[in-house]
Amino acid sequence: MKRLSRRSVLHMAGAGALGAFAAPALVGCTGGPARHWSKGDPFSLGVAAGDPASDGFILWTRLAPEPQSLDPATPGGMTGGPVTVEYEIATDPALRDIVRRGTAVAEPDYAYSVHAEVNGLAPGRPYWYRFTSGGAASRTGRAMTAPAAGAALDRLRFAFVSCANYEHGYFAAYRHLTDEQPDLVLFLGDYIYEYVDMRPAVVRRHSEGIDCVTLSSYRNRYAQYRLDPDLQRLHAEIPCLMTWDDHEVQNDYAADLSPSFMPRELFLARRAAAYRAFYEHMPVRPGRSRPNGPDMRVYDRFAFGDLVEISILDGREYRSAEACYGPPPRHGGFHLETNQSCPERLDPSRTMLGMEQEAWLFDGLSRSHARWNVIGQDVLMAQFRQKRPGDTLPAFSTDDWNGYPASRDRLLRHITANRVRNVVVAGGDIHSFFVNDLKENFDDERSPVIATEFVGTSIASWGPPYDRLAAALPDNPHVHFFDSRQRGYVMVDATPARMSVRLQSVGDAANPNAPLATLRSYVVEDGRPGALPA
Ligand code: FE
Ligand code: CA
């Protein structure tokens, strides 16, 4: 088994080209007419593939001939009942060698999105696909199957990304990532931003000048992001794994608690709308992720032969309230707390993942036979001591794992006790690169390194003040690298002997043509936790 993908230029099928297909059936599976649009390209939002298994994957599209239609009664410009969509899957990018044809339903209840579950394919290889419906054809996308469970794999290349505030910049980082043609990309949260930034420095504007609260406003936000050509091409060419952070719903929320103190019932209705719109736009498994009111499961585990197992976590839906949450003099969202100002932060019953997800994670890690155990999740895990203005005591963020140290301790102790092999944590949220040692006792230099953490900077979102965070580095000797001044992503090349990691920078996202540079390179050697400069 060699590496999964081969470099290839995808052939983009023009809208309306039907290739090998005869005119699709005009009657949908429920008996309604198959075509529910009179003008425009129903595949304007592109295609995506996700959740690779050893025999298949999820293919996504959403019919939206008028993708930014603001009328909630006609999402994407569509009306009427379910629409049948055909797909074809081939072993080559020109779609000559078609190995599967199938149909799926674009559901009105889910904004005419399609989540086609494909199985029965050969393991460990790329496939190419497209959708057709009502005389129109989508662009061609690339999907992949994972190698068979336990099969020998000698290489997996994946990138991870987070924090793509459309108003703060262009998606040049997504473009460079796609050009690198990794096997897979992990989206670790803040895929959209729900708010509108009133500051004059914004680079481009969210199309609705309002914060997303309703289903149609979240839908329109996703549609606007997906119309960006760099993001749309990334999804067409690179299969993905998805999780979320806070901005898919509201900045700094925790489970059913809004940082702006919306009444719980109202906030849960907002969360339900936000999760539903997320589902409608992502290539995720209906059986696992179809939302049920305000509840939706995104966490899951993905194996790539004997080489890599990736646990994708949900750090928002099940977490305990942020420490010292409450109306003034307590706090809503992110804030810094000392052990004196908020002893509640240290409560051992607090959890970042919820006890059910935590047990699921621990069970998966202790059963894993993979060489590398990657944990893809939303926020900074390592301890990070800061200072509040005018205070000399160490202070900690309430919004990342520093707000949930008991949960972090349980995880790191579990890794040690079960001798989980080569744990590498990937995260985002903080709009900065970090390279960290994860330790049971961050305050003891002799405490052994248990796992390695890489935090990717934002795709576009503005970073925190460099000087303020850099001033904290002497108090955090387990942080080997930090930079909040660059936008970009992280590229990982895993082999049995080592994991090579590049911090990829586009500098300033205000430049749509920003060139790519490698800011730093690291390796993690098999059996030796901790990043080494490459
Ligand atoms: Fe962010
Ligand atoms: Ca965030």
XYZ file of C-alpha atoms and ligand atoms in Angstrom:
536
model
C 0.000 0.000 0.000
C 1.581 3.240 -1.085
C 0.351 6.726 -0.550
C -3.279 7.379 -1.108
C -3.530 10.125 -3.628
C -1.712 10.855 -6.791
C -1.141 14.360 -7.979
C -3.545 15.130 -10.721
C -5.240 18.078 -12.235
C -8.962 17.756 -11.867
C -11.034 18.191 -14.939
C -13.868 20.495 -14.184
C -17.088 19.590 -15.924
C -18.847 22.677 -17.197
C -22.359 23.282 -15.975
C -24.785 21.673 -18.362
C -22.314 19.108 -19.719
C -23.841 15.714 -19.282
C -21.013 13.486 -20.455
C -21.995 9.835 -20.434
C -25.394 10.538 -18.950
C -28.651 10.497 -20.830
C -31.156 13.118 -19.726
C -31.921 12.398 -16.070
C -35.330 11.146 -15.113
C -37.845 13.930 -14.775
C -39.711 12.285 -11.930
C -38.280 12.312 -8.423
C -38.473 9.352 -6.120
C -41.499 10.807 -4.355
C -43.328 11.412 -7.591
C -42.802 15.182 -7.752
C -41.157 16.910 -10.681
C -37.391 16.521 -10.660
C -36.527 20.071 -11.525
C -37.349 22.902 -9.137
C -35.472 25.790 -10.629
C -35.993 27.925 -13.693
C -32.675 29.724 -13.959
C -29.179 29.551 -12.608
C -26.765 26.709 -11.872
C -28.161 24.345 -9.211
C -24.581 23.283 -8.378
C -23.380 26.829 -7.685
C -22.120 25.815 -4.219
C -19.919 23.048 -5.573
C -19.297 19.579 -4.209
C -17.462 17.988 -1.295
C -16.397 14.556 -0.096
C -15.841 13.564 3.502
C -15.716 10.886 6.178
C -13.583 8.342 4.318
C -14.154 4.720 5.320
C -12.320 1.725 3.853
C -15.177 1.029 1.424
C -16.710 4.438 0.794
C -17.331 8.025 1.820
C -19.948 10.775 1.914
C -20.550 12.903 -1.156
C -22.163 16.294 -0.649
C -23.802 18.922 -2.739
C -26.654 21.359 -2.253
C -29.002 22.467 -5.003
C -28.937 26.260 -4.941
C -29.500 27.967 -8.298
C -29.861 31.285 -6.428
C -27.403 30.595 -3.620
C -27.881 33.804 -1.696
C -31.637 34.037 -1.968
C -32.708 35.771 1.208
C -36.257 34.403 1.135
C -36.473 31.737 3.864
C -39.338 30.044 1.965
C -37.121 29.322 -1.044
C -33.685 28.278 0.215
C -31.125 28.729 -2.527
C -33.910 29.659 -4.916
C -35.506 26.197 -4.678
C -39.176 25.346 -4.156
C -41.233 22.171 -4.076
C -40.642 18.631 -2.910
C -37.611 16.372 -2.827
C -35.398 16.296 -5.927
C -33.580 13.240 -7.228
C -29.908 13.804 -7.915
C -27.739 11.306 -9.769
C -24.066 10.771 -9.091
C -21.329 8.893 -10.862
C -18.033 7.729 -9.407
C -14.942 6.915 -11.449
C -11.391 5.768 -10.910
C -9.989 8.581 -13.047
C -10.336 12.371 -12.992
C -11.794 12.463 -16.522
C -14.648 10.179 -15.361
C -14.040 7.674 -18.124
C -13.878 4.565 -15.962
C -17.150 4.856 -14.057
C -17.462 2.213 -11.337
C -20.679 3.360 -9.693
C -23.840 5.245 -10.566
C -26.393 6.049 -7.933
C -29.096 8.435 -6.861
C -29.654 10.501 -3.757
C -32.347 12.917 -2.657
C -32.000 16.660 -2.183
C -34.274 17.254 0.779
C -36.347 20.431 1.100
C -36.167 20.183 4.909
C -32.406 20.439 4.693
C -32.144 23.244 2.131
C -32.014 20.754 -0.765
C -28.700 19.396 0.421
C -27.512 15.944 -0.620
C -25.550 13.568 1.625
C -24.897 10.472 -0.494
C -23.489 7.564 1.534
C -21.382 5.502 -0.825
C -20.011 2.058 0.086
C -18.787 -1.127 -1.535
C -15.757 0.533 -3.169
C -12.136 -0.626 -3.085
C -10.026 0.529 -0.121
C -7.112 2.935 -0.085
C -7.471 4.887 -3.297
C -8.817 8.122 -4.767
C -12.068 8.317 -6.688
C -13.585 11.110 -8.741
C -17.256 11.958 -8.885
C -19.883 14.411 -10.021
C -23.595 14.994 -9.588
C -26.230 15.599 -12.263
C -29.835 16.695 -11.953
C -32.465 18.205 -14.207
C -30.058 18.607 -17.121
C -27.295 20.218 -15.099
C -23.984 18.744 -13.965
C -21.726 19.662 -11.075
C -17.998 20.170 -11.240
C -15.893 17.045 -10.703
C -14.643 16.324 -7.187
C -12.101 13.960 -5.684
C -12.945 11.578 -2.851
C -10.879 8.865 -1.185
C -11.370 5.556 0.552
C -9.228 4.756 3.580
C -6.953 1.714 3.478
C -8.445 -1.464 4.938
C -8.347 -1.662 8.724
C -4.844 -2.526 9.850
C -3.417 -2.603 6.299
C 0.143 -1.377 5.942
C 0.275 2.269 4.877
C 3.575 4.051 4.414
C 2.401 7.625 4.050
C -0.558 9.923 4.775
C -0.498 13.648 4.077
C -3.072 15.858 5.712
C -3.540 19.545 6.430
C -5.499 21.210 9.199
C -7.216 24.581 9.141
C -9.336 26.856 11.316
C -10.736 30.359 11.633
C -11.606 31.713 8.201
C -13.299 35.026 8.932
C -14.453 36.147 5.486
C -14.504 39.779 6.570
C -10.881 39.656 7.730
C -9.325 38.436 4.516
C -9.158 36.366 1.378
C -8.732 32.613 1.314
C -5.282 32.479 -0.314
C -4.301 29.968 2.385
C -7.046 27.611 1.190
C -5.763 28.031 -2.379
C -2.187 27.125 -1.458
C -3.386 24.194 0.617
C -5.314 22.835 -2.379
C -2.271 23.287 -4.600
C -0.303 21.069 -2.186
C -2.822 18.237 -2.857
C -2.784 16.511 0.543
C -4.826 13.338 0.914
C -7.133 14.987 3.434
C -7.938 18.254 5.219
C -9.219 18.630 8.781
C -11.473 21.619 9.458
C -11.105 22.372 13.165
C -13.631 25.147 13.639
C -14.642 28.720 12.927
C -15.400 27.713 9.341
C -17.831 30.643 9.256
C -18.196 33.624 11.562
C -21.695 34.340 12.761
C -21.151 38.007 13.586
C -20.622 41.150 11.571
C -17.409 43.037 12.287
C -18.108 46.771 12.433
C -14.437 47.785 12.430
C -13.408 49.772 9.342
C -10.385 47.561 8.607
C -12.499 44.689 7.292
C -11.391 43.427 3.879
C -14.780 42.286 2.571
C -18.273 42.104 4.013
C -20.657 39.420 5.095
C -23.576 39.740 2.700
C -26.150 40.200 5.424
C -25.184 43.002 7.789
C -26.635 41.122 10.752
C -25.421 38.467 13.163
C -26.710 35.018 12.200
C -29.533 33.905 14.480
C -32.127 32.325 12.200
C -31.803 29.250 9.992
C -31.937 31.290 6.787
C -29.210 33.649 7.997
C -26.853 30.770 8.880
C -27.658 29.144 5.520
C -26.830 32.332 3.682
C -23.585 32.693 5.597
C -22.455 29.195 4.590
C -23.528 29.874 1.008
C -21.470 33.053 0.908
C -18.351 31.262 2.165
C -18.891 28.354 -0.224
C -19.144 30.762 -3.175
C -15.551 31.791 -2.504
C -13.660 30.126 -5.386
C -10.690 29.100 -3.230
C -12.833 27.365 -0.614
C -15.050 25.790 -3.268
C -12.024 24.370 -5.090
C -10.541 23.064 -1.850
C -13.701 21.062 -1.171
C -13.829 19.744 -4.740
C -10.237 18.542 -4.704
C -9.486 17.538 -1.094
C -11.672 15.191 1.008
C -12.270 16.432 4.532
C -13.042 15.675 8.161
C -15.158 18.271 9.930
C -15.669 19.639 13.378
C -16.719 23.021 14.679
C -15.757 25.610 17.268
C -17.803 28.487 18.646
C -18.355 30.801 15.662
C -20.456 28.223 13.853
C -23.056 29.231 16.486
C -21.986 32.183 18.647
C -18.623 33.436 19.898
C -17.507 31.669 23.105
C -20.672 29.675 23.722
C -20.562 26.640 25.986
C -23.184 23.904 25.489
C -26.521 25.640 26.161
C -25.036 28.848 27.567
C -24.732 31.986 25.475
C -22.006 34.505 26.350
C -24.548 37.252 25.724
C -26.926 35.630 28.231
C -29.690 34.832 25.758
C -32.414 32.929 27.585
C -31.596 29.218 27.423
C -34.598 28.280 25.257
C -33.821 31.026 22.745
C -30.165 30.096 22.642
C -30.995 26.433 22.051
C -33.263 27.450 19.159
C -30.361 29.442 17.729
C -28.008 26.490 18.240
C -30.501 24.211 16.482
C -30.573 26.552 13.473
C -26.790 26.826 13.424
C -26.161 23.081 13.708
C -28.762 22.369 11.046
C -27.134 24.796 8.608
C -23.754 23.211 9.380
C -25.178 19.780 8.581
C -26.729 21.081 5.369
C -23.362 22.279 4.081
C -20.940 19.562 5.121
C -20.104 16.081 3.788
C -20.959 14.332 7.048
C -22.756 11.046 7.700
C -26.531 11.399 7.974
C -26.680 8.370 10.263
C -24.330 9.997 12.730
C -24.758 13.715 12.241
C -28.317 14.477 11.154
C -29.381 17.013 13.768
C -32.135 16.364 16.251
C -33.318 19.806 17.331
C -30.375 21.472 19.103
C -28.369 18.224 19.240
C -25.984 16.998 16.571
C -23.056 14.624 16.783
C -19.870 15.576 14.960
C -17.234 13.679 16.945
C -15.979 10.471 15.342
C -12.896 8.375 14.661
C -11.222 7.630 11.326
C -8.554 4.984 10.703
C -6.003 5.034 7.886
C -4.595 1.525 7.787
C -2.021 0.843 10.491
C -0.507 4.311 10.237
C -2.861 6.992 11.549
C -6.045 7.085 13.562
C -7.734 10.476 13.811
C -10.175 11.259 16.612
C -12.246 14.310 15.695
C -13.673 15.926 18.823
C -16.536 18.295 19.645
C -15.263 20.834 22.160
C -18.418 22.958 22.351
C -21.659 20.990 22.522
C -21.072 19.125 25.776
C -18.664 21.320 27.745
C -19.291 22.569 31.261
C -20.131 26.251 31.651
C -17.108 28.496 31.284
C -15.569 29.022 34.721
C -17.189 31.882 36.625
C -19.828 32.293 33.904
C -22.596 34.706 34.788
C -23.766 38.287 34.524
C -21.413 40.963 35.896
C -19.347 40.888 38.025
C -18.910 37.415 36.521
C -18.364 36.995 32.765
C -19.970 35.802 29.545
C -17.343 34.698 27.053
C -13.547 34.453 27.087
C -11.788 36.013 30.053
C -8.631 35.500 32.076
C -8.914 34.143 35.603
C -6.400 33.499 38.368
C -6.721 30.719 40.926
C -7.712 33.398 43.422
C -10.295 35.163 41.247
C -11.978 31.950 40.082
C -11.189 28.778 42.016
C -14.156 27.152 40.243
C -11.928 26.721 37.146
C -10.073 23.966 39.012
C -13.204 21.980 39.933
C -12.435 18.327 39.082
C -15.979 17.713 37.838
C -15.589 20.192 34.966
C -15.412 18.729 31.478
C -14.463 20.013 28.033
C -15.951 17.074 26.130
C -18.789 15.863 28.321
C -18.346 12.562 30.137
C -19.824 10.458 27.332
C -17.481 11.821 24.655
C -14.569 11.662 27.088
C -15.233 7.952 27.730
C -15.573 7.353 23.976
C -12.236 9.099 23.356
C -10.421 7.237 26.117
C -11.797 3.907 24.921
C -10.726 4.590 21.339
C -7.229 5.681 22.344
C -6.613 2.642 24.506
C -7.859 0.259 21.776
C -5.930 1.909 18.936
C -3.190 -0.036 17.156
C -2.219 2.907 14.954
C 1.333 4.222 14.813
C 0.092 7.807 15.158
C -2.945 8.843 17.168
C -4.066 12.286 16.055
C -6.634 14.235 18.055
C -8.254 16.930 15.894
C -10.135 19.425 18.016
C -10.959 23.094 18.277
C -8.935 24.913 20.956
C -5.498 25.260 22.597
C -4.797 22.314 24.900
C -1.462 23.177 26.557
C -1.378 25.227 29.719
C -0.736 28.884 28.903
C 0.050 31.209 31.786
C -0.724 34.833 31.062
C -1.027 37.992 33.152
C -4.062 40.177 33.499
C -3.325 43.880 33.052
C -2.036 45.269 36.346
C -1.868 41.829 37.986
C 1.190 39.727 38.794
C -0.602 36.406 39.382
C -0.733 33.824 36.589
C -4.034 33.917 34.757
C -5.620 31.425 32.371
C -8.141 31.574 29.530
C -11.574 30.259 30.426
C -12.464 29.360 26.823
C -9.799 26.804 25.812
C -8.522 23.735 27.738
C -7.040 26.163 30.296
C -10.627 26.630 31.427
C -11.005 22.863 31.856
C -7.716 21.687 33.408
C -9.292 18.657 35.113
C -10.497 17.391 31.737
C -7.020 17.894 30.246
C -5.403 16.114 33.200
C -7.720 13.120 32.794
C -6.843 12.862 29.099
C -3.083 13.123 29.604
C -3.142 10.643 32.501
C -5.129 8.243 30.354
C -2.559 8.488 27.554
C 0.241 7.696 29.999
C -1.571 4.900 31.821
C -2.554 3.177 28.587
C 0.733 3.876 26.817
C -1.165 5.310 23.844
C 1.289 5.508 20.996
C 2.430 8.812 19.482
C -0.399 11.170 20.389
C -0.404 14.373 18.348
C -3.007 17.039 19.105
C -4.094 19.424 16.331
C -6.050 22.561 17.183
C -7.001 26.089 16.204
C -9.144 28.930 17.584
C -6.377 31.202 18.822
C -5.364 32.588 15.389
C -1.728 31.794 16.128
C 0.757 29.036 15.508
C 1.801 27.176 18.655
C 4.122 24.170 18.992
C 3.825 22.688 22.477
C 4.830 19.809 24.687
C 1.854 18.346 26.529
C 2.747 17.306 30.080
C 0.975 16.096 33.188
C 2.581 18.895 35.152
C 3.337 21.941 33.050
C 4.854 23.704 36.063
C 7.555 21.059 36.522
C 10.322 21.125 33.921
C 11.153 17.483 34.811
C 7.615 16.289 34.139
C 7.827 14.009 31.074
C 6.440 15.009 27.698
C 3.359 12.894 27.009
C 2.146 14.172 23.664
C 2.830 16.823 21.039
C 0.544 19.722 20.182
C 0.458 21.775 16.993
C -1.959 24.695 16.799
C -2.648 26.090 13.366
C -3.009 29.800 12.832
C -6.134 31.243 11.219
C -6.869 31.074 7.533
C -7.970 34.734 7.606
C -9.089 35.876 11.094
C -7.008 38.589 12.719
C -4.571 37.356 15.343
C -4.260 38.425 18.988
C -1.627 41.061 19.940
C 1.770 39.439 19.364
C 3.675 41.388 21.995
C 1.236 40.605 24.803
C 1.265 36.848 24.182
C 4.983 36.700 23.382
C 5.650 38.353 26.746
C 4.101 35.297 28.392
C 6.454 32.802 26.724
C 9.092 32.792 29.503
C 6.366 31.528 31.846
C 5.524 28.712 29.406
C 8.721 26.785 28.676
C 6.753 23.917 27.112
C 5.765 26.281 24.271
C 8.471 25.880 21.643
C 7.041 28.243 19.069
C 4.406 30.952 18.912
C 3.436 33.449 16.239
C 0.134 35.303 15.921
C 1.210 37.573 13.039
C 0.833 35.137 10.151
C -2.203 33.617 8.518
C -1.991 30.095 7.133
C -2.398 26.416 7.909
C -0.453 23.331 8.963
C 0.679 20.544 6.611
C 1.482 17.124 8.034
C 3.317 14.253 6.337
C 3.046 11.060 8.395
C 5.237 8.001 7.796
C 5.954 5.093 10.161
C 9.255 6.629 11.257
C 8.220 10.235 11.761
C 5.626 12.923 11.352
C 6.898 15.967 9.470
C 4.990 19.171 10.132
C 5.223 22.456 8.268
C 3.717 25.710 9.531
C 2.558 27.251 6.247
C 2.137 31.021 6.102
C 0.550 33.430 3.646
C 1.485 36.410 5.799
C -1.364 38.885 5.409
C -4.764 37.565 4.288
C -5.737 41.039 3.038
C -3.673 40.180 -0.037
C -5.726 37.834 -2.231
C -2.540 36.833 -4.077
C -0.406 36.295 -0.978
C 2.474 33.902 -1.691
C 3.108 30.855 0.470
C 6.127 30.403 2.725
C 7.080 27.765 5.263
C 7.493 29.577 8.559
C 8.887 26.631 10.545
C 9.320 22.882 10.061
C 9.258 20.237 12.794
C 9.434 16.496 13.084
C 8.018 14.156 15.694
C 9.955 10.883 15.775
C 8.133 7.605 16.352
C 8.251 6.770 20.058
C 9.524 10.194 21.126
C 6.830 12.734 22.035
C 7.660 16.377 21.455
C 8.425 18.397 18.323
C 12.005 18.755 17.119
C 13.088 21.503 14.711
C 13.492 19.957 11.243
Fe -11.548 31.898 15.327
Ca -13.047 30.088 18.279
